[in-house]
Amino acid sequence: MRVAHWAAAQHAEGSAADRDRAAGELRLTPGQVHAGWDRARLAGLVELHGGTARPGWRLNAWDRDDAAVLRGWVALFDAWPLVHPAPADVAPGAVAEAVEAVPQVLSLLQLSAGPVLLPALLDLLRQRVAELREERCEVPYGPLPAPAEAAPAEVAAADATAATEAVPVPFPVPADAAAPAEADAGVDAGVDEDAATGAAVLADPPEAVLPALLDWALEGLAAVGALTLGEGHATLTPLGNWAVWVKLEQICVAAQSPAGHIEQSAEEMLRGCARLSPGPARAEYRAWLAARTVSSAVTELVAAARGEDALLRGLAFDALRVVGAAAEADVRAAADEPSLRPYALLWLAEYEGADPDDAAEVLTREEATWLWVDTAAAVADHGESALLVRHLDSAVQGTVPALLDEVRAVGHPRTVQVLVALAAAHPDPALAKAVRRAAFQVHTGGS
């Protein structure tokens, strides 16, 4: 946090000179500053814009939002392979397999609710890596040994085949599985068939690298505070238990998408939620959000709000309410756009603690009128005529003549269509005539 505040205030670039200067001013070692800088970026406390550091939303919310602190730690937890670099002598593919298998290791640690012996964790890691390789059909390749009872001609044929093609064998391959014919043919059990072209791909036997990878993973998780290491055992910390629970919850939420829009774009998802009541819609928003990073989800939702469909605009900000604090910076930026400003101001008022029934007080008369027209456009496009008539009661003006005067002046691009639809729906002929006249005046530019 100290490094993050300093870097944001100084607009630092993270250079060696910046780190040396920070070390002097913060009375830390250069190594501590370097580690602090990396972790501040991984936790979202600082963000780089044009090469200079700016405070991330978590840094701004840190002192007043405990959830922001915990989400920042989860971001660091997710980045443990970057905090603690992998062994340089292990193939990247083996490292990737270990990272993919670590969630099962963490699940065992959580279910055990106490210390777990390293041999048990290693057995689980070995089993999960084998499953991953089997799922992807990524097994080591080597020649198929000739049957012991085969005739000489059959042995010769098998040797010839071994010299020219790779045949799958059960996983894993023992270190001494290579037959003399393989060596003569230039085939190595640890190198795939690309070796002939010079593009050898080493397939490390799991028994050789998994113990080292398990040590690396446990040390990385310990480095971010997720577990503690003892003599021959590991134990999840309270933070580690909480992080695993959060991940499981995200998986469950994503799996329970009630309307099945989890893989669709924000616009398609919002359209699918248009006919849902508020409760199921929020459940769908949560499922959709759980399957994405916060930044990409917020960007998609704001983009959907900028479209021409007023209904999607309102639904997008409802979804952003589910996002919460992580959307604050983007919503504040959206308040500078005229078409999004009323929605953004209401969102911010509710976020800052205002009662939803009183949040409209933050809008000016003009902003409230613009919002009334935009909402009426959504009703006209997607609702019923009776609902559009009832929408008149929500206008701040109190009388239809006053509303029409201000609607004509507000300049909403859908004003004419809204007034025409309202005139067609209203049962009072006199009022409908006045509304049609107002629509004509807006259309022709009259007053």
CSV table of C-alpha atoms in Angstrom, one decimal:
chain,number,residue,atom,x,y,z
A,1,MET,CA,0.0,0.0,0.0
A,2,ARG,CA,2.8,2.4,0.8
A,3,VAL,CA,4.5,1.7,-2.5
A,4,ALA,CA,1.2,2.0,-4.4
A,5,HIS,CA,0.4,5.4,-2.8
A,6,TRP,CA,3.9,6.7,-3.5
A,7,ALA,CA,3.9,5.5,-7.1
A,8,ALA,CA,0.4,7.0,-7.8
A,9,ALA,CA,1.4,10.3,-6.3
A,10,GLN,CA,4.7,10.5,-8.2
A,11,HIS,CA,3.2,9.1,-11.5
A,12,ALA,CA,6.1,6.7,-11.4
A,13,GLU,CA,7.0,4.4,-14.3
A,14,GLY,CA,8.4,1.5,-12.2
A,15,SER,CA,11.9,2.2,-13.5
A,16,ALA,CA,15.1,1.4,-11.5
A,17,ALA,CA,15.5,5.1,-10.8
A,18,ASP,CA,11.9,5.2,-9.5
A,19,ARG,CA,12.5,2.2,-7.3
A,20,ASP,CA,15.7,3.7,-5.8
A,21,ARG,CA,14.0,7.0,-5.1
A,22,ALA,CA,11.0,5.2,-3.5
A,23,ALA,CA,13.4,3.1,-1.4
A,24,GLY,CA,15.0,6.3,0.0
A,25,GLU,CA,11.8,8.1,0.7
A,26,LEU,CA,9.9,5.2,2.1
A,27,ARG,CA,12.9,3.8,4.0
A,28,LEU,CA,12.6,0.4,2.3
A,29,THR,CA,15.2,-1.7,0.5
A,30,PRO,CA,15.1,-1.7,-3.3
A,31,GLY,CA,14.1,-5.3,-3.2
A,32,GLN,CA,11.1,-4.5,-1.0
A,33,VAL,CA,10.1,-1.7,-3.3
A,34,HIS,CA,10.4,-3.9,-6.3
A,35,ALA,CA,8.2,-6.6,-4.7
A,36,GLY,CA,5.7,-4.0,-3.5
A,37,TRP,CA,5.5,-2.5,-7.0
A,38,ASP,CA,4.8,-5.8,-8.6
A,39,ARG,CA,2.2,-6.8,-6.1
A,40,ALA,CA,0.5,-3.4,-6.2
A,41,ARG,CA,0.0,-3.8,-9.9
A,42,LEU,CA,-1.1,-7.4,-9.6
A,43,ALA,CA,-3.6,-6.5,-6.9
A,44,GLY,CA,-5.0,-3.6,-9.0
A,45,LEU,CA,-3.8,-0.9,-6.5
A,46,VAL,CA,-2.0,0.9,-9.3
A,47,GLU,CA,-2.6,0.9,-13.1
A,48,LEU,CA,-0.3,2.0,-15.8
A,49,HIS,CA,-1.6,4.5,-18.3
A,50,GLY,CA,0.8,5.7,-20.9
A,51,GLY,CA,3.7,4.2,-18.9
A,52,THR,CA,2.9,6.1,-15.7
A,53,ALA,CA,1.2,4.9,-12.6
A,54,ARG,CA,-2.3,6.0,-11.6
A,55,PRO,CA,-4.3,4.8,-8.5
A,56,GLY,CA,-6.5,1.9,-9.3
A,57,TRP,CA,-10.1,1.8,-8.0
A,58,ARG,CA,-9.1,-0.6,-5.2
A,59,LEU,CA,-6.6,2.0,-3.9
A,60,ASN,CA,-9.3,4.7,-3.9
A,61,ALA,CA,-11.7,2.4,-2.1
A,62,TRP,CA,-9.2,0.7,0.2
A,63,ASP,CA,-9.9,2.7,3.4
A,64,ARG,CA,-13.7,2.6,3.1
A,65,ASP,CA,-14.6,-0.7,1.4
A,66,ASP,CA,-13.5,-4.0,3.0
A,67,ALA,CA,-14.8,-5.9,0.0
A,68,ALA,CA,-12.3,-3.9,-2.2
A,69,VAL,CA,-9.5,-5.0,0.1
A,70,LEU,CA,-10.5,-8.7,-0.1
A,71,ARG,CA,-11.0,-8.6,-3.9
A,72,GLY,CA,-7.6,-7.0,-4.2
A,73,TRP,CA,-6.1,-9.9,-2.2
A,74,VAL,CA,-7.9,-12.4,-4.4
A,75,ALA,CA,-6.4,-10.8,-7.5
A,76,LEU,CA,-2.9,-11.2,-5.9
A,77,PHE,CA,-3.9,-14.8,-4.9
A,78,ASP,CA,-4.8,-15.5,-8.6
A,79,ALA,CA,-1.3,-14.2,-9.6
A,80,TRP,CA,0.8,-16.4,-7.4
A,81,PRO,CA,2.6,-17.9,-10.4
A,82,LEU,CA,3.9,-14.4,-11.3
A,83,VAL,CA,4.7,-13.5,-7.7
A,84,HIS,CA,6.9,-16.6,-7.4
A,85,PRO,CA,8.5,-17.5,-10.7
A,86,ALA,CA,8.6,-21.1,-11.8
A,87,PRO,CA,11.8,-23.1,-11.9
A,88,ALA,CA,13.8,-22.2,-15.0
A,89,ASP,CA,14.8,-25.8,-15.8
A,90,VAL,CA,11.2,-27.1,-16.1
A,91,ALA,CA,9.5,-27.1,-19.5
A,92,PRO,CA,6.7,-24.4,-19.7
A,93,GLY,CA,4.2,-27.0,-20.7
A,94,ALA,CA,4.8,-28.9,-17.4
A,95,VAL,CA,4.5,-25.6,-15.5
A,96,ALA,CA,1.2,-24.8,-17.1
A,97,GLU,CA,-0.1,-28.3,-16.2
A,98,ALA,CA,0.8,-27.8,-12.6
A,99,VAL,CA,-0.9,-24.4,-12.5
A,100,GLU,CA,-4.0,-26.0,-14.0
A,101,ALA,CA,-3.9,-28.7,-11.4
A,102,VAL,CA,-3.4,-26.5,-8.3
A,103,PRO,CA,-7.1,-25.8,-7.7
A,104,GLN,CA,-7.6,-29.5,-6.9
A,105,VAL,CA,-4.7,-29.3,-4.4
A,106,LEU,CA,-6.3,-26.2,-2.8
A,107,SER,CA,-9.6,-28.0,-2.6
A,108,LEU,CA,-8.0,-30.9,-0.7
A,109,LEU,CA,-6.4,-28.5,1.7
A,110,GLN,CA,-9.7,-26.7,2.3
A,111,LEU,CA,-11.7,-30.0,2.8
A,112,SER,CA,-9.0,-31.3,5.2
A,113,ALA,CA,-9.4,-28.1,7.4
A,114,GLY,CA,-5.9,-28.6,8.8
A,115,PRO,CA,-2.4,-29.7,7.8
A,116,VAL,CA,-2.0,-32.1,4.8
A,117,LEU,CA,1.1,-34.1,4.3
A,118,LEU,CA,3.1,-33.3,1.2
A,119,PRO,CA,3.0,-36.9,-0.2
A,120,ALA,CA,-0.8,-36.8,-0.3
A,121,LEU,CA,-0.6,-33.5,-2.1
A,122,LEU,CA,1.9,-34.9,-4.6
A,123,ASP,CA,-0.3,-37.9,-5.3
A,124,LEU,CA,-3.2,-35.6,-6.0
A,125,LEU,CA,-1.1,-33.4,-8.2
A,126,ARG,CA,0.2,-36.4,-10.1
A,127,GLN,CA,-3.3,-37.8,-10.6
A,128,ARG,CA,-4.7,-34.5,-11.8
A,129,VAL,CA,-1.8,-33.9,-14.3
A,130,ALA,CA,-2.4,-37.4,-15.7
A,131,GLU,CA,-6.1,-36.6,-16.1
A,132,LEU,CA,-5.3,-33.3,-17.9
A,133,ARG,CA,-2.9,-35.1,-20.3
A,134,GLU,CA,-5.4,-37.8,-21.0
A,135,GLU,CA,-8.2,-35.3,-21.6
A,136,ARG,CA,-6.0,-33.5,-24.2
A,137,CYS,CA,-4.5,-36.7,-25.5
A,138,GLU,CA,-1.1,-35.3,-24.7
A,139,VAL,CA,0.7,-38.5,-23.8
A,140,PRO,CA,4.4,-39.1,-24.4
A,141,TYR,CA,5.2,-40.9,-27.6
A,142,GLY,CA,7.6,-43.7,-28.3
A,143,PRO,CA,8.0,-46.9,-30.4
A,144,LEU,CA,5.7,-49.9,-29.7
A,145,PRO,CA,7.9,-52.8,-28.4
A,146,ALA,CA,7.8,-55.9,-30.5
A,147,PRO,CA,6.2,-59.0,-28.8
A,148,ALA,CA,8.8,-61.3,-27.2
A,149,GLU,CA,7.5,-64.3,-29.2
A,150,ALA,CA,7.5,-62.5,-32.6
A,151,ALA,CA,9.2,-64.1,-35.5
A,152,PRO,CA,12.5,-62.5,-36.7
A,153,ALA,CA,10.7,-61.0,-39.7
A,154,GLU,CA,8.0,-59.5,-37.5
A,155,VAL,CA,10.7,-58.0,-35.2
A,156,ALA,CA,12.4,-56.4,-38.2
A,157,ALA,CA,9.1,-55.0,-39.4
A,158,ALA,CA,8.4,-53.6,-35.9
A,159,ASP,CA,11.9,-52.0,-35.7
A,160,ALA,CA,11.4,-50.4,-39.1
A,161,THR,CA,8.1,-49.0,-38.0
A,162,ALA,CA,9.6,-47.6,-34.8
A,163,ALA,CA,12.3,-45.9,-36.8
A,164,THR,CA,9.8,-44.0,-39.0
A,165,GLU,CA,6.7,-43.2,-36.8
A,166,ALA,CA,5.7,-42.5,-33.2
A,167,VAL,CA,3.2,-44.9,-31.6
A,168,PRO,CA,1.4,-44.0,-28.3
A,169,VAL,CA,2.4,-45.9,-25.2
A,170,PRO,CA,0.8,-45.9,-21.8
A,171,PHE,CA,1.6,-42.8,-19.6
A,172,PRO,CA,4.1,-42.4,-18.1
A,173,VAL,CA,7.1,-43.8,-20.1
A,174,PRO,CA,9.7,-45.4,-17.9
A,175,ALA,CA,13.2,-43.9,-18.3
A,176,ASP,CA,14.6,-47.1,-19.6
A,177,ALA,CA,11.8,-47.8,-22.1
A,178,ALA,CA,13.8,-47.0,-25.2
A,179,ALA,CA,14.9,-50.1,-27.1
A,180,PRO,CA,18.2,-50.3,-29.0
A,181,ALA,CA,16.4,-49.9,-32.3
A,182,GLU,CA,15.2,-46.5,-31.1
A,183,ALA,CA,18.7,-45.3,-30.4
A,184,ASP,CA,19.9,-46.5,-33.7
A,185,ALA,CA,17.1,-44.7,-35.4
A,186,GLY,CA,17.7,-41.5,-33.6
A,187,VAL,CA,14.4,-41.6,-31.6
A,188,ASP,CA,14.4,-40.5,-28.0
A,189,ALA,CA,11.5,-41.3,-25.7
A,190,GLY,CA,11.6,-37.8,-24.3
A,191,VAL,CA,11.5,-36.1,-27.7
A,192,ASP,CA,8.5,-35.9,-30.1
A,193,GLU,CA,8.5,-36.5,-33.8
A,194,ASP,CA,9.4,-32.9,-34.5
A,195,ALA,CA,12.9,-33.7,-33.4
A,196,ALA,CA,13.9,-34.7,-37.0
A,197,THR,CA,13.3,-31.1,-38.0
A,198,GLY,CA,15.2,-29.7,-35.1
A,199,ALA,CA,12.1,-28.6,-33.2
A,200,ALA,CA,12.4,-31.0,-30.3
A,201,VAL,CA,9.7,-30.8,-27.6
A,202,LEU,CA,10.7,-32.3,-24.3
A,203,ALA,CA,8.0,-34.3,-22.5
A,204,ASP,CA,9.3,-34.4,-18.9
A,205,PRO,CA,8.3,-37.5,-17.1
A,206,PRO,CA,6.0,-36.5,-14.2
A,207,GLU,CA,8.0,-38.4,-11.6
A,208,ALA,CA,11.0,-36.2,-12.4
A,209,VAL,CA,9.4,-32.7,-12.3
A,210,LEU,CA,6.2,-32.9,-10.2
A,211,PRO,CA,7.9,-32.9,-6.8
A,212,ALA,CA,9.7,-29.7,-7.8
A,213,LEU,CA,6.6,-28.2,-9.2
A,214,LEU,CA,4.6,-29.0,-6.1
A,215,ASP,CA,7.3,-27.3,-4.0
A,216,TRP,CA,7.1,-24.3,-6.3
A,217,ALA,CA,3.3,-24.0,-6.2
A,218,LEU,CA,3.2,-24.3,-2.4
A,219,GLU,CA,5.9,-21.7,-2.0
A,220,GLY,CA,4.1,-19.4,-4.4
A,221,LEU,CA,0.8,-19.8,-2.5
A,222,ALA,CA,2.7,-19.2,0.8
A,223,ALA,CA,4.3,-16.1,-0.7
A,224,VAL,CA,0.8,-14.5,-1.2
A,225,GLY,CA,-0.4,-15.6,2.2
A,226,ALA,CA,-2.7,-18.4,1.1
A,227,LEU,CA,-1.0,-21.2,3.1
A,228,THR,CA,1.7,-21.9,5.6
A,229,LEU,CA,4.4,-24.6,5.2
A,230,GLY,CA,5.5,-26.8,8.0
A,231,GLU,CA,7.9,-29.8,8.2
A,232,GLY,CA,6.5,-32.0,5.5
A,233,HIS,CA,3.0,-30.5,5.4
A,234,ALA,CA,1.0,-27.5,4.3
A,235,THR,CA,-2.0,-25.7,5.8
A,236,LEU,CA,-4.4,-23.1,4.3
A,237,THR,CA,-4.6,-19.8,6.1
A,238,PRO,CA,-8.0,-18.2,6.8
A,239,LEU,CA,-7.4,-16.0,3.8
A,240,GLY,CA,-6.6,-19.0,1.7
A,241,ASN,CA,-9.8,-20.8,2.9
A,242,TRP,CA,-11.8,-17.7,2.0
A,243,ALA,CA,-10.2,-17.4,-1.5
A,244,VAL,CA,-11.0,-21.1,-2.3
A,245,TRP,CA,-14.6,-20.5,-1.2
A,246,VAL,CA,-14.8,-17.4,-3.4
A,247,LYS,CA,-13.6,-19.4,-6.4
A,248,LEU,CA,-16.0,-22.2,-5.8
A,249,GLU,CA,-18.8,-19.7,-5.4
A,250,GLN,CA,-17.9,-18.1,-8.7
A,251,ILE,CA,-18.0,-21.5,-10.4
A,252,CYS,CA,-21.4,-22.3,-8.9
A,253,VAL,CA,-22.8,-18.9,-9.8
A,254,ALA,CA,-21.6,-19.2,-13.4
A,255,ALA,CA,-23.0,-22.7,-13.6
A,256,GLN,CA,-26.5,-21.6,-12.4
A,257,SER,CA,-27.2,-19.1,-15.2
A,258,PRO,CA,-31.0,-19.3,-15.1
A,259,ALA,CA,-31.6,-18.0,-18.6
A,260,GLY,CA,-28.5,-19.4,-20.3
A,261,HIS,CA,-26.9,-16.2,-21.5
A,262,ILE,CA,-23.5,-16.6,-19.9
A,263,GLU,CA,-21.6,-16.9,-23.1
A,264,GLN,CA,-23.4,-14.1,-24.9
A,265,SER,CA,-22.3,-10.5,-25.3
A,266,ALA,CA,-23.5,-7.9,-22.9
A,267,GLU,CA,-26.1,-6.6,-25.3
A,268,GLU,CA,-27.5,-10.1,-26.0
A,269,MET,CA,-27.5,-10.9,-22.3
A,270,LEU,CA,-29.4,-7.7,-21.4
A,271,ARG,CA,-32.0,-8.4,-24.1
A,272,GLY,CA,-32.5,-11.8,-22.7
A,273,CYS,CA,-33.1,-10.3,-19.2
A,274,ALA,CA,-35.6,-7.7,-20.5
A,275,ARG,CA,-38.6,-10.0,-19.7
A,276,LEU,CA,-37.2,-11.2,-16.3
A,277,SER,CA,-38.3,-9.8,-13.0
A,278,PRO,CA,-35.6,-8.0,-10.9
A,279,GLY,CA,-34.6,-11.1,-8.8
A,280,PRO,CA,-34.0,-13.5,-11.7
A,281,ALA,CA,-32.4,-10.7,-13.7
A,282,ARG,CA,-29.9,-10.0,-11.0
A,283,ALA,CA,-29.1,-13.7,-10.8
A,284,GLU,CA,-28.4,-13.7,-14.5
A,285,TYR,CA,-26.2,-10.6,-14.2
A,286,ARG,CA,-24.2,-12.3,-11.4
A,287,ALA,CA,-23.7,-15.5,-13.5
A,288,TRP,CA,-22.6,-13.5,-16.6
A,289,LEU,CA,-20.2,-11.4,-14.5
A,290,ALA,CA,-18.7,-14.5,-12.8
A,291,ALA,CA,-17.6,-15.7,-16.2
A,292,ARG,CA,-15.6,-12.6,-17.0
A,293,THR,CA,-13.0,-10.3,-15.6
A,294,VAL,CA,-14.5,-7.2,-14.0
A,295,SER,CA,-12.8,-4.7,-16.3
A,296,SER,CA,-14.0,-6.4,-19.5
A,297,ALA,CA,-17.5,-6.9,-18.1
A,298,VAL,CA,-17.8,-3.2,-17.1
A,299,THR,CA,-16.5,-2.1,-20.5
A,300,GLU,CA,-19.1,-4.3,-22.3
A,301,LEU,CA,-21.9,-3.0,-20.2
A,302,VAL,CA,-21.1,0.6,-20.6
A,303,ALA,CA,-20.8,0.1,-24.4
A,304,ALA,CA,-24.2,-1.5,-24.4
A,305,ALA,CA,-25.6,1.5,-22.5
A,306,ARG,CA,-24.3,3.8,-25.3
A,307,GLY,CA,-26.5,2.1,-27.9
A,308,GLU,CA,-29.8,3.3,-29.3
A,309,ASP,CA,-32.0,1.0,-27.3
A,310,ALA,CA,-33.1,2.9,-24.1
A,311,LEU,CA,-34.2,-0.3,-22.4
A,312,LEU,CA,-30.7,-1.7,-22.6
A,313,ARG,CA,-29.4,1.5,-21.2
A,314,GLY,CA,-31.4,1.1,-18.0
A,315,LEU,CA,-30.7,-2.6,-17.8
A,316,ALA,CA,-26.9,-2.1,-18.2
A,317,PHE,CA,-26.8,0.2,-15.2
A,318,ASP,CA,-28.8,-2.3,-13.2
A,319,ALA,CA,-26.1,-4.8,-14.1
A,320,LEU,CA,-23.5,-2.3,-13.1
A,321,ARG,CA,-25.2,-2.1,-9.7
A,322,VAL,CA,-24.4,-5.8,-9.3
A,323,VAL,CA,-20.8,-5.1,-10.1
A,324,GLY,CA,-20.5,-2.5,-7.3
A,325,ALA,CA,-17.4,-0.6,-6.4
A,326,ALA,CA,-15.3,-2.1,-9.3
A,327,ALA,CA,-17.5,-0.1,-11.7
A,328,GLU,CA,-17.2,3.3,-9.9
A,329,ALA,CA,-14.5,4.8,-12.1
A,330,ASP,CA,-16.2,3.8,-15.3
A,331,VAL,CA,-19.6,5.1,-14.1
A,332,ARG,CA,-18.0,8.4,-13.1
A,333,ALA,CA,-16.5,8.7,-16.5
A,334,ALA,CA,-19.9,7.9,-18.1
A,335,ALA,CA,-21.5,10.8,-16.2
A,336,ASP,CA,-19.7,13.1,-18.7
A,337,GLU,CA,-21.7,11.7,-21.6
A,338,PRO,CA,-25.1,13.4,-21.9
A,339,SER,CA,-27.0,10.2,-22.8
A,340,LEU,CA,-25.6,8.3,-19.8
A,341,ARG,CA,-25.4,11.1,-17.3
A,342,PRO,CA,-28.8,10.7,-15.5
A,343,TYR,CA,-28.2,6.9,-15.2
A,344,ALA,CA,-24.7,7.4,-13.9
A,345,LEU,CA,-25.7,10.1,-11.4
A,346,LEU,CA,-28.4,7.8,-10.0
A,347,TRP,CA,-26.0,4.9,-9.8
A,348,LEU,CA,-23.4,7.0,-8.0
A,349,ALA,CA,-26.0,8.4,-5.5
A,350,GLU,CA,-27.1,4.9,-4.6
A,351,TYR,CA,-23.5,3.7,-4.4
A,352,GLU,CA,-22.7,6.5,-2.0
A,353,GLY,CA,-25.6,5.4,0.3
A,354,ALA,CA,-28.6,7.4,-0.9
A,355,ASP,CA,-32.0,5.7,-0.6
A,356,PRO,CA,-33.1,4.5,-4.1
A,357,ASP,CA,-36.4,6.4,-3.7
A,358,ASP,CA,-34.5,9.6,-3.0
A,359,ALA,CA,-31.7,9.2,-5.5
A,360,ALA,CA,-33.5,11.2,-8.2
A,361,GLU,CA,-33.0,14.3,-6.1
A,362,VAL,CA,-29.4,14.5,-7.5
A,363,LEU,CA,-30.7,15.2,-11.0
A,364,THR,CA,-31.5,18.6,-12.3
A,365,ARG,CA,-34.9,19.3,-13.8
A,366,GLU,CA,-33.5,19.0,-17.3
A,367,GLU,CA,-31.7,15.7,-16.5
A,368,ALA,CA,-34.9,14.3,-14.9
A,369,THR,CA,-36.9,15.3,-18.0
A,370,TRP,CA,-34.3,13.7,-20.3
A,371,LEU,CA,-34.5,10.5,-18.2
A,372,TRP,CA,-38.3,10.5,-18.4
A,373,VAL,CA,-38.2,10.7,-22.2
A,374,ASP,CA,-35.5,7.9,-22.4
A,375,THR,CA,-37.5,5.7,-20.1
A,376,ALA,CA,-40.7,6.4,-22.1
A,377,ALA,CA,-38.8,5.4,-25.3
A,378,ALA,CA,-37.9,2.1,-23.7
A,379,VAL,CA,-41.6,1.5,-22.7
A,380,ALA,CA,-42.8,2.5,-26.2
A,381,ASP,CA,-40.3,0.0,-27.8
A,382,HIS,CA,-40.8,-2.9,-25.4
A,383,GLY,CA,-43.8,-2.3,-23.2
A,384,GLU,CA,-47.5,-2.0,-23.3
A,385,SER,CA,-49.6,1.1,-24.1
A,386,ALA,CA,-51.1,1.2,-20.7
A,387,LEU,CA,-47.7,1.2,-19.1
A,388,LEU,CA,-46.7,4.2,-21.3
A,389,VAL,CA,-49.8,6.1,-20.1
A,390,ARG,CA,-49.0,5.3,-16.5
A,391,HIS,CA,-45.5,6.6,-17.1
A,392,LEU,CA,-47.0,10.1,-17.2
A,393,ASP,CA,-47.4,9.9,-13.4
A,394,SER,CA,-43.6,9.7,-12.9
A,395,ALA,CA,-42.9,13.0,-14.5
A,396,VAL,CA,-41.5,15.6,-12.1
A,397,GLN,CA,-43.4,18.5,-13.7
A,398,GLY,CA,-46.8,17.5,-12.2
A,399,THR,CA,-48.9,18.6,-15.2
A,400,VAL,CA,-49.0,17.5,-18.8
A,401,PRO,CA,-48.7,21.0,-20.2
A,402,ALA,CA,-45.5,21.7,-18.1
A,403,LEU,CA,-44.1,18.3,-19.1
A,404,LEU,CA,-44.7,19.0,-22.8
A,405,ASP,CA,-43.0,22.4,-22.6
A,406,GLU,CA,-39.9,20.9,-21.0
A,407,VAL,CA,-39.8,17.8,-23.1
A,408,ARG,CA,-39.8,19.9,-26.2
A,409,ALA,CA,-36.8,21.8,-24.8
A,410,VAL,CA,-34.7,18.9,-23.6
A,411,GLY,CA,-33.6,17.8,-27.1
A,412,HIS,CA,-33.8,14.0,-26.6
A,413,PRO,CA,-33.5,12.3,-30.0
A,414,ARG,CA,-36.5,10.1,-29.4
A,415,THR,CA,-38.9,12.9,-28.3
A,416,VAL,CA,-41.1,12.8,-31.4
A,417,GLN,CA,-41.5,9.0,-31.3
A,418,VAL,CA,-42.3,9.1,-27.6
A,419,LEU,CA,-44.9,11.8,-28.0
A,420,VAL,CA,-46.6,10.1,-31.0
A,421,ALA,CA,-46.7,6.8,-29.1
A,422,LEU,CA,-48.2,8.5,-26.0
A,423,ALA,CA,-50.8,10.3,-28.1
A,424,ALA,CA,-51.9,7.0,-29.7
A,425,ALA,CA,-52.1,5.3,-26.3
A,426,HIS,CA,-53.8,7.9,-24.2
A,427,PRO,CA,-57.6,7.4,-23.8
A,428,ASP,CA,-58.3,11.2,-23.3
A,429,PRO,CA,-58.9,12.7,-26.7
A,430,ALA,CA,-58.1,16.3,-25.6
A,431,LEU,CA,-54.8,15.3,-24.0
A,432,ALA,CA,-53.9,13.1,-26.9
A,433,LYS,CA,-54.5,16.0,-29.2
A,434,ALA,CA,-52.2,18.2,-27.2
A,435,VAL,CA,-49.5,15.6,-27.2
A,436,ARG,CA,-49.7,15.2,-31.0
A,437,ARG,CA,-49.4,18.9,-31.4
A,438,ALA,CA,-46.3,18.9,-29.3
A,439,ALA,CA,-44.8,16.1,-31.4
A,440,PHE,CA,-45.5,18.0,-34.5
A,441,GLN,CA,-43.9,21.1,-33.1
A,442,VAL,CA,-40.7,19.2,-32.1
A,443,HIS,CA,-40.6,17.6,-35.6
A,444,THR,CA,-41.0,20.9,-37.4
A,445,GLY,CA,-38.8,22.8,-35.0
A,446,GLY,CA,-41.6,25.1,-33.9
A,447,SER,CA,-42.3,26.3,-30.3
